[in-house]
Coordinates of C-alpha atoms in Angstrom, one line a residue:
M181 CA -1.4 5.5 30.8
S182 CA -4.5 3.7 32.4
M183 CA -4.7 -0.2 32.7
S184 CA -8.3 -0.5 32.4
A185 CA -9.5 -1.8 29.2
I186 CA -11.7 0.5 27.1
L187 CA -12.6 -2.3 24.4
E188 CA -13.3 -5.8 25.2
L189 CA -14.0 -8.6 22.8
K190 CA -15.3 -11.8 24.2
G191 CA -15.8 -14.9 21.9
V192 CA -17.0 -12.5 18.5
S193 CA -17.8 -14.9 15.2
K194 CA -18.6 -13.3 12.0
R195 CA -19.8 -15.4 8.8
F196 CA -20.3 -14.5 5.5
G197 CA -22.2 -17.5 3.2
G198 CA -19.8 -20.2 3.7
V199 CA -16.8 -18.2 4.6
Q200 CA -16.0 -17.7 8.6
A201 CA -14.4 -14.4 8.5
L202 CA -14.2 -14.4 12.1
R203 CA -14.0 -17.2 14.7
D204 CA -14.5 -16.7 18.5
V205 CA -12.1 -14.1 19.0
T206 CA -10.8 -12.9 22.4
F207 CA -9.0 -10.2 23.7
S208 CA -9.0 -6.3 24.9
V209 CA -7.6 -3.0 23.9
E210 CA -6.1 -1.0 27.4
E211 CA -7.5 3.0 27.6
G212 CA -5.1 5.6 26.5
H213 CA -2.7 2.7 24.6
I214 CA -1.7 2.6 21.1
H215 CA -2.6 -1.0 20.4
G216 CA -1.3 -2.8 16.8
L217 CA -3.7 -5.2 14.6
V218 CA -1.7 -7.6 12.2
G219 CA -2.4 -10.1 10.1
E220 CA -2.5 -11.5 6.6
N221 CA -4.9 -10.0 4.3
G222 CA -7.8 -12.5 4.8
A223 CA -7.0 -12.7 8.5
G224 CA -10.0 -11.2 9.7
K225 CA -8.8 -7.4 10.3
S226 CA -11.3 -5.7 8.3
T227 CA -14.5 -7.1 9.2
L228 CA -13.5 -6.5 12.8
I229 CA -13.0 -2.9 12.4
K230 CA -16.5 -2.9 10.6
I231 CA -18.2 -5.0 13.4
L232 CA -16.3 -1.8 15.7
D233 CA -17.6 0.6 13.6
G234 CA -21.2 -0.3 12.9
V235 CA -21.1 -1.7 9.6
Y236 CA -21.8 -5.2 10.3
T237 CA -23.4 -6.9 13.3
R238 CA -21.4 -10.0 14.9
D239 CA -23.4 -13.4 14.6
E240 CA -22.0 -14.4 18.2
G241 CA -20.1 -12.9 21.3
E242 CA -20.1 -10.1 22.9
V243 CA -18.3 -6.7 22.5
L244 CA -18.0 -4.4 25.5
F245 CA -16.8 -0.3 24.9
Q246 CA -15.9 1.7 28.0
G247 CA -17.7 -1.2 30.2
N248 CA -21.0 -1.3 28.3
P249 CA -22.3 -3.8 25.4
W250 CA -21.1 -2.3 22.3
N251 CA -23.5 -2.9 19.2
P252 CA -23.7 -0.2 16.9
A253 CA -26.2 0.5 14.1
S254 CA -24.1 2.4 12.0
P255 CA -20.6 4.4 11.6
A256 CA -23.2 7.5 12.8
Q257 CA -24.1 6.0 16.1
A258 CA -20.4 5.0 16.8
H259 CA -19.1 8.5 16.0
R260 CA -21.4 9.7 18.2
A261 CA -20.1 7.3 20.9
G262 CA -16.7 8.2 20.7
I263 CA -15.4 5.4 17.9
T264 CA -13.9 6.7 14.5
V265 CA -12.2 4.9 11.8
V266 CA -9.7 6.5 9.4
H267 CA -9.7 4.6 6.6
Q268 CA -6.5 3.8 4.0
E269 CA -8.7 5.5 1.2
L270 CA -10.1 8.9 2.9
P271 CA -13.5 9.4 2.2
L272 CA -13.2 13.5 2.2
C273 CA -15.0 15.9 -0.4
P274 CA -12.3 17.7 -2.6
N275 CA -14.1 20.3 -3.4
M276 CA -14.7 21.7 0.3
T277 CA -12.1 23.5 2.5
V278 CA -10.4 21.4 5.5
A279 CA -12.7 23.0 7.9
E280 CA -15.8 22.0 6.3
N281 CA -14.7 18.5 6.1
V282 CA -13.8 18.6 9.7
F283 CA -17.6 19.3 10.5
L284 CA -18.9 17.3 7.7
G285 CA -22.3 16.3 8.9
H286 CA -22.4 18.1 11.8
P287 CA -21.6 21.9 10.9
I288 CA -21.7 25.0 13.3
Y289 CA -24.5 26.8 13.0
K290 CA -25.1 30.9 13.6
R291 CA -28.4 32.2 15.1
G292 CA -30.7 32.3 12.4
G293 CA -29.5 28.5 10.7
R294 CA -27.1 29.5 8.9
I295 CA -23.5 27.7 9.2
D296 CA -21.0 29.8 11.1
Y297 CA -17.9 29.1 8.3
K298 CA -15.4 31.7 11.1
E299 CA -16.2 29.4 14.1
M300 CA -16.1 26.4 11.9
E301 CA -12.2 27.6 10.8
A302 CA -11.4 28.8 14.3
R303 CA -12.3 25.3 15.4
T304 CA -10.4 23.6 13.0
E305 CA -7.3 25.5 13.8
Q306 CA -7.8 24.4 17.6
L307 CA -8.1 20.7 16.8
L308 CA -5.1 20.8 14.3
A309 CA -2.9 22.8 17.0
R310 CA -4.2 20.0 19.6
I311 CA -2.6 17.6 17.6
G312 CA 0.9 19.9 16.9
V313 CA -0.3 21.2 13.2
T314 CA 0.0 24.8 13.0
S315 CA 0.9 25.1 9.1
L316 CA -2.6 23.6 7.7
S317 CA -4.8 26.5 6.9
P318 CA -8.8 25.4 7.7
R319 CA -9.4 27.6 4.4
R320 CA -7.4 25.5 2.3
L321 CA -9.3 23.4 -0.4
V322 CA -8.6 19.3 0.1
G323 CA -8.4 18.8 -3.2
E324 CA -4.9 20.8 -2.6
L325 CA -3.6 18.8 0.0
S326 CA -1.1 16.2 0.3
V327 CA -1.9 12.5 1.2
A328 CA -0.4 13.3 4.6
E329 CA -2.3 16.7 4.9
R330 CA -5.7 14.8 3.7
Q331 CA -4.8 12.5 6.7
L332 CA -4.4 15.0 9.4
T333 CA -7.8 16.5 8.5
S334 CA -9.4 13.0 8.9
I335 CA -7.5 12.6 12.2
A336 CA -9.1 16.5 13.0
Q337 CA -12.5 15.4 11.8
A338 CA -12.2 12.1 14.4
L339 CA -11.6 14.8 17.2
S340 CA -14.5 17.0 16.5
H341 CA -16.5 13.8 17.2
E342 CA -14.9 14.2 20.6
C343 CA -13.4 10.7 19.4
R344 CA -11.9 8.3 22.4
F345 CA -11.0 5.2 20.4
L346 CA -9.4 6.5 16.6
I347 CA -8.8 3.5 14.3
L348 CA -6.3 3.9 11.5
D349 CA -6.5 1.1 8.8
E350 CA -3.3 1.3 6.8
P351 CA -2.2 4.6 7.4
T352 CA 1.0 5.1 6.1
A353 CA 0.9 3.3 2.9
A354 CA 1.1 6.6 0.8
L355 CA 3.4 8.8 3.1
T356 CA 6.9 9.4 2.7
P357 CA 9.0 8.6 5.4
S358 CA 9.1 11.9 6.8
E359 CA 5.2 12.0 6.9
V360 CA 5.2 9.0 8.4
E361 CA 7.3 10.2 11.6
R362 CA 5.1 13.2 11.7
L363 CA 2.1 10.9 11.6
F364 CA 3.4 9.4 14.6
E365 CA 4.3 12.2 16.7
V366 CA 0.6 13.2 16.3
L367 CA -0.5 9.4 17.3
R368 CA 2.0 9.7 20.4
T369 CA 0.6 12.9 21.4
L370 CA -2.9 11.9 21.1
R371 CA -2.4 9.1 23.1
D372 CA -0.5 11.2 26.1
Q373 CA -3.7 13.1 25.8
G374 CA -5.8 10.0 26.8
T375 CA -7.0 8.9 23.2
T376 CA -6.7 5.4 22.5
I377 CA -5.4 4.0 19.3
L378 CA -6.0 0.9 17.2
F379 CA -3.3 1.0 14.7
V380 CA -3.6 -1.4 11.7
S381 CA -0.8 -1.9 9.3
H382 CA 1.2 -4.7 7.2
I383 CA 4.4 -2.6 7.8
L384 CA 5.8 -4.6 11.1
S385 CA 8.6 -2.4 11.7
E386 CA 6.3 0.6 11.7
V387 CA 4.3 -1.4 14.7
M388 CA 7.2 -2.2 16.3
E389 CA 8.2 0.9 16.4
L390 CA 4.9 2.9 17.7
T391 CA 2.8 0.4 19.3
D392 CA 2.5 -0.6 23.1
R393 CA 0.9 -3.9 22.6
V394 CA 0.0 -6.3 19.7
T395 CA -2.6 -8.5 18.9
V396 CA -2.2 -10.9 15.7
L397 CA -5.1 -12.3 13.9
R398 CA -4.6 -15.2 11.5
N399 CA -7.1 -17.2 9.3
G400 CA -9.9 -15.3 11.2
R401 CA -8.9 -16.4 14.8
H402 CA -7.2 -14.4 17.7
V403 CA -3.7 -15.7 17.9
A404 CA -2.0 -13.6 20.4
T405 CA -2.0 -10.5 21.9
R406 CA 1.2 -9.5 23.9
P407 CA 3.4 -6.1 24.8
T408 CA 5.0 -4.9 22.0
A409 CA 8.5 -4.8 23.6
E410 CA 8.3 -8.7 24.1
L411 CA 8.3 -9.2 20.3
T412 CA 10.5 -9.7 17.5
T413 CA 9.5 -9.0 13.7
E414 CA 10.6 -12.6 13.4
E415 CA 8.0 -13.7 16.2
I416 CA 4.9 -11.3 14.7
V417 CA 5.4 -13.0 11.1
R418 CA 5.9 -16.5 12.6
L419 CA 2.5 -15.8 14.8
M420 CA 1.2 -14.5 11.3
V421 CA 1.6 -17.2 9.1
G422 CA 2.4 -20.0 11.1
E423 CA 5.7 -20.4 10.4
I424 CA 9.2 -18.0 10.3
E425 CA 9.3 -16.8 6.6
G426 CA 12.9 -17.7 5.2
D427 CA 14.8 -15.7 2.9
D428 CA 14.0 -18.3 0.1
R429 CA 16.4 -17.1 -2.6
T430 CA 15.9 -19.1 -5.8
V431 CA 19.1 -20.7 -7.0
S432 CA 20.0 -18.7 -10.1
P433 CA 22.4 -18.4 -12.7
G434 CA 22.5 -14.8 -12.1
P435 CA 22.8 -12.1 -14.8
S436 CA 24.5 -13.1 -17.9
S437 CA 26.8 -11.1 -19.8
E438 CA 24.2 -9.9 -22.5
V439 CA 22.9 -6.4 -22.2
V440 CA 19.6 -6.3 -22.7
L441 CA 18.6 -2.3 -22.1
E442 CA 21.3 0.5 -22.4
V443 CA 20.7 4.1 -21.3
E444 CA 23.3 6.9 -21.9
G445 CA 22.5 10.1 -20.9
L446 CA 18.3 10.3 -20.7
G447 CA 16.9 13.4 -19.7
Q448 CA 13.2 14.7 -19.4
A449 CA 12.5 18.2 -19.3
A450 CA 9.0 17.8 -17.9
T451 CA 10.1 16.0 -15.0
G452 CA 14.0 17.2 -14.4
L453 CA 15.5 14.0 -15.0
K454 CA 19.1 14.5 -16.2
G455 CA 22.2 12.4 -17.2
I456 CA 20.7 9.1 -16.7
S457 CA 23.3 6.3 -17.5
F458 CA 23.0 2.5 -16.8
K459 CA 22.7 -0.5 -18.7
L460 CA 20.5 -3.9 -17.7
H461 CA 21.5 -7.4 -18.6
R462 CA 19.6 -10.2 -19.0
Q463 CA 18.7 -12.5 -16.0
E464 CA 19.2 -9.4 -14.0
I465 CA 17.2 -7.7 -11.1
L466 CA 18.7 -3.8 -11.2
G467 CA 17.4 -2.5 -8.3
I468 CA 16.5 1.5 -8.1
A469 CA 16.6 3.3 -4.6
G470 CA 16.3 6.7 -3.6
I471 CA 13.9 8.8 -1.2
Q472 CA 10.5 10.4 -2.3
G473 CA 10.9 12.6 -5.0
A474 CA 14.5 11.1 -6.2
G475 CA 13.0 10.5 -9.6
R476 CA 12.7 7.1 -9.6
T477 CA 9.1 6.6 -10.6
E478 CA 9.7 9.6 -13.4
L479 CA 12.6 7.1 -14.8
A480 CA 10.3 4.3 -15.0
Q481 CA 7.8 6.4 -17.0
C482 CA 10.2 7.5 -19.3
L483 CA 11.3 4.3 -20.1
F484 CA 8.0 2.9 -20.8
G485 CA 6.9 6.2 -22.8
V486 CA 4.6 7.9 -20.6
H487 CA 6.7 10.7 -20.3
P488 CA 9.2 10.6 -23.6
A489 CA 13.0 11.3 -23.1
T490 CA 13.7 14.5 -24.5
E491 CA 17.6 13.7 -24.8
G492 CA 20.2 10.8 -24.6
E493 CA 19.5 7.4 -25.9
I494 CA 17.9 4.1 -25.3
R495 CA 19.3 0.8 -26.6
L496 CA 17.3 -2.0 -26.5
H497 CA 18.9 -5.6 -27.6
G498 CA 21.8 -2.9 -29.2
R499 CA 19.5 -1.3 -31.5
P500 CA 18.9 2.4 -30.9
V501 CA 14.8 2.8 -30.0
R502 CA 12.8 6.0 -29.3
I503 CA 9.8 5.3 -27.3
T504 CA 7.2 7.6 -27.8
S505 CA 4.5 6.1 -26.1
P506 CA 3.4 3.1 -23.8
K507 CA 1.9 1.2 -26.7
Q508 CA 5.1 1.1 -28.5
A509 CA 6.7 0.2 -25.3
I510 CA 5.1 -2.7 -25.3
E511 CA 5.3 -3.6 -28.8
L512 CA 9.0 -3.4 -28.1
G513 CA 8.9 -5.7 -24.9
I514 CA 9.1 -3.4 -22.1
G515 CA 6.5 -3.8 -19.4
Y516 CA 5.5 -1.4 -16.6
L517 CA 3.9 -2.8 -13.3
T518 CA 2.8 1.1 -12.1
E519 CA 3.4 1.8 -8.0
D520 CA -1.0 3.3 -8.3
R521 CA -2.4 0.0 -8.8
R522 CA -5.7 1.6 -7.7
N523 CA -5.9 4.4 -10.2
L524 CA -3.5 3.5 -12.8
G525 CA -3.1 -0.3 -12.8
L526 CA -6.6 -2.2 -12.6
F527 CA -10.0 -1.7 -14.4
W528 CA -11.8 -1.4 -10.9
E529 CA -15.4 -1.9 -12.4
M530 CA -14.0 -4.8 -14.3
D531 CA -13.5 -8.9 -13.6
V532 CA -10.7 -10.8 -13.0
E533 CA -10.5 -12.1 -16.7
D534 CA -10.7 -8.7 -18.1
N535 CA -8.0 -7.1 -16.0
L536 CA -5.8 -10.1 -16.9
I537 CA -5.6 -9.2 -21.0
P538 CA -5.3 -5.4 -21.6
V539 CA -1.9 -5.8 -22.9
I540 CA -2.4 -9.0 -25.0
V541 CA -5.9 -8.2 -26.6
D542 CA -4.4 -7.8 -30.1
R543 CA -2.8 -11.7 -30.0
L544 CA -6.4 -12.5 -28.5
T545 CA -8.1 -11.2 -31.2
K546 CA -9.6 -13.1 -34.1
R547 CA -10.6 -12.9 -37.7
G548 CA -13.2 -10.3 -37.8
G549 CA -12.2 -8.5 -34.6
F550 CA -14.0 -10.8 -31.9
L551 CA -12.0 -11.8 -28.7
D552 CA -11.1 -15.4 -28.8
R553 CA -13.2 -15.7 -25.3
R554 CA -11.6 -19.6 -24.6
E555 CA -8.1 -18.6 -24.8
A556 CA -8.7 -15.6 -22.6
E557 CA -10.0 -17.9 -20.4
A558 CA -7.3 -20.7 -20.6
R559 CA -4.7 -18.0 -19.7
G560 CA -6.6 -16.5 -17.2
Q561 CA -7.2 -20.2 -15.3
R562 CA -3.3 -20.5 -16.2
A563 CA -2.6 -17.4 -14.0
I564 CA -5.0 -18.2 -11.1
R565 CA -2.9 -21.7 -10.9
D566 CA 0.7 -20.5 -11.3
L567 CA 0.3 -17.2 -9.4
N568 CA -1.9 -18.7 -6.5
I569 CA -4.4 -16.1 -7.2
R570 CA -7.1 -16.3 -4.7
T571 CA -10.3 -15.3 -6.1
T572 CA -13.8 -17.3 -6.5
G573 CA -13.2 -17.2 -10.6
L574 CA -12.0 -15.0 -13.4
D575 CA -16.2 -13.6 -13.2
Q576 CA -15.2 -12.0 -10.1
G577 CA -15.0 -8.3 -9.7
I578 CA -11.1 -7.3 -9.2
R579 CA -12.4 -4.9 -6.6
Y580 CA -13.1 -7.6 -3.9
L581 CA -10.0 -8.9 -4.3
S582 CA -7.6 -8.6 -1.5
G583 CA -4.4 -5.9 -2.3
G584 CA -2.1 -9.1 -2.7
N585 CA -4.2 -10.9 -5.2
Q586 CA -4.9 -7.6 -7.1
Q587 CA -1.0 -7.1 -7.3
K588 CA -0.7 -10.7 -8.6
V589 CA -3.4 -9.9 -11.0
L590 CA -1.5 -7.2 -12.4
L591 CA 1.9 -8.9 -12.3
A592 CA 0.3 -12.1 -14.3
R593 CA -1.2 -9.2 -16.9
W594 CA 2.9 -8.4 -17.8
I595 CA 3.7 -12.2 -17.8
N596 CA 1.0 -12.9 -20.3
A597 CA 2.5 -10.4 -22.4
Q598 CA 6.2 -12.2 -22.2
P599 CA 8.5 -8.7 -22.1
A600 CA 11.9 -8.8 -22.3
V601 CA 12.4 -6.4 -19.7
L602 CA 9.7 -5.6 -16.9
I603 CA 9.8 -2.7 -14.6
L604 CA 7.9 -3.1 -11.0
D605 CA 7.4 0.0 -9.4
E606 CA 6.6 -0.5 -5.5
P607 CA 5.2 -4.1 -6.3
T608 CA 4.6 -5.1 -2.8
R609 CA 3.6 -1.8 -1.6
G610 CA 0.3 -2.3 0.3
V611 CA 0.0 -6.2 0.6
D612 CA 0.4 -8.8 3.3
V613 CA 3.6 -10.6 4.7
G614 CA 2.2 -13.9 2.6
S615 CA 1.8 -12.2 -0.3
K616 CA 5.0 -10.4 -0.4
A617 CA 7.0 -13.4 0.2
E618 CA 5.1 -14.9 -3.1
I619 CA 5.4 -11.8 -5.1
R620 CA 9.4 -11.7 -4.4
R621 CA 9.7 -15.8 -5.1
L622 CA 7.9 -15.1 -8.5
I623 CA 9.9 -12.1 -9.4
R624 CA 13.1 -14.6 -9.1
S625 CA 11.5 -17.3 -10.9
L626 CA 10.8 -15.0 -13.7
V627 CA 14.4 -13.7 -14.2
A628 CA 15.9 -17.2 -13.6
E629 CA 13.8 -17.9 -16.6
G630 CA 15.4 -15.4 -18.8
L631 CA 13.8 -11.7 -17.7
S632 CA 15.4 -8.8 -16.9
V633 CA 13.9 -6.6 -14.2
I634 CA 14.1 -3.2 -13.0
L635 CA 13.1 -3.0 -9.5
I636 CA 12.0 0.1 -7.6
S637 CA 10.7 -0.2 -3.8
S638 CA 11.4 2.1 -1.1
D639 CA 11.4 -1.0 1.2
L640 CA 15.3 -1.3 1.1
D641 CA 15.2 -4.8 2.8
E642 CA 13.4 -5.9 -0.2
L643 CA 16.0 -4.0 -2.6
L644 CA 18.8 -5.5 -0.9
A645 CA 17.2 -8.9 -0.8
L646 CA 16.4 -9.3 -4.4
A647 CA 18.8 -6.9 -6.6
D648 CA 21.8 -8.2 -7.7
R649 CA 22.9 -4.1 -8.4
V650 CA 21.3 -1.1 -7.0
I651 CA 21.2 2.4 -8.8
V652 CA 20.9 5.0 -6.3
M653 CA 18.8 8.0 -6.9
A654 CA 18.8 11.6 -5.7
R655 CA 17.1 15.0 -7.2
K656 CA 16.7 13.1 -10.1
R657 CA 20.0 12.1 -11.3
I658 CA 22.2 8.9 -10.5
S659 CA 24.2 9.0 -7.5
G660 CA 25.7 6.0 -6.9
T661 CA 25.8 2.4 -8.7
L662 CA 26.1 -0.5 -5.8
S663 CA 26.9 -4.4 -6.4
A664 CA 24.9 -6.8 -4.0
S665 CA 28.1 -6.9 -2.0
E666 CA 28.8 -3.7 -1.7
A667 CA 25.0 -2.3 -0.9
S668 CA 23.9 -1.5 2.8
R669 CA 21.2 0.3 4.1
E670 CA 23.8 2.9 5.4
R671 CA 25.3 2.9 2.2
V672 CA 21.9 3.3 0.0
M673 CA 21.1 6.5 2.3
Q674 CA 24.2 8.0 1.9
L675 CA 23.8 8.2 -1.3
A676 CA 20.1 8.7 -1.6
T677 CA 20.4 11.8 0.9
V678 CA 23.9 13.9 -0.8

């Protein structure tokens, strides 16, 4: 790998009104390296990416790309020069084929001006083969692809522009562990072929595994750029947040003997759940572990009435109940924080206040059918204060909040509803280190106050740190139950892969 810098930033600053997004940022990226970029939400990562991609212009400082001044006027200009960003929300056209998406905006033409689809398909195959992908047909519709396959399509699209500098923004957020490893193989192949990669991620274990060097931003400033081999995860966290984030487990009385929820022989024909039995006690965090497709989310949705059980029994506070809809689940005192906050949790076009109140609208409705806006605002302000939600106000659009603050809004929504049981499906996925710590502290605090929690998480370290017991699922069934003292990464994975 060459040790010459392909990208250099010198004193780069950017301000939005009264907010200093970047301040005097200086570092370089070596050609032919995979370079990690980390920092809490609000650290300046997205602003920096948009400056490199031509979405924003810098206010101060200098950027050099391949030794030349770099100030692109648009992403199209950046593409032409060899810089491409693959965003977390992949901007592909679902009704077009893989090949059509790869050459979107610069199709190949025959003589006479017609698009040469055969040539585009052939070149797409070549581009995919370059990164070791032979199983993805250029003729498939993108709408039929998995998230991982869409990501590979986006990378092939970048290569079609003769990309020399590839920026990946949170590329693994929606991937399974096996898909992550496949992506890493692709990225290492590209690196070995001479492509420089800027890998932006909040998953520090992946940054440690994949990257050659790491740059840390904090509050818009450059904190450090070091070889990855010289760092530990704990050191990166300290650089990101200014201190080592300890276990911070709150002292709690632990689960009581009172059984709040009991499930016996639960099954759901459409999703394949079968023979699910467990008990959830008051003030307990019951973890649910398993690999992708094990049935964890399907179980959560069955308990919440999205896909009602077709066999077995559910007892709530000792009383048999049949949950046939989310509305009924809420009335019974069960809440569910979905794993897909963007599409299933948040009302994207609404503001913070309107996202806080959907499950308690009935309680806030006055005689005559009018919403008690004063009470809604009071609850909203209390949520902002208690959960440390960083927002300009209740009238700010939810889409403009960071992922961690969006997740806090969803948690506040369910706290307002005061459920007896709260199901949390991947509550810290896609949020920064600081927000993760705050959300974990909040979960412990709520449980100490009497809430019972079912926690689904693909982050085994998180699950083992929080849960009083861990249920492990495999093939839509429970393969084992572990106490906190019995649970370990190795034991959980043994049960998850039976």
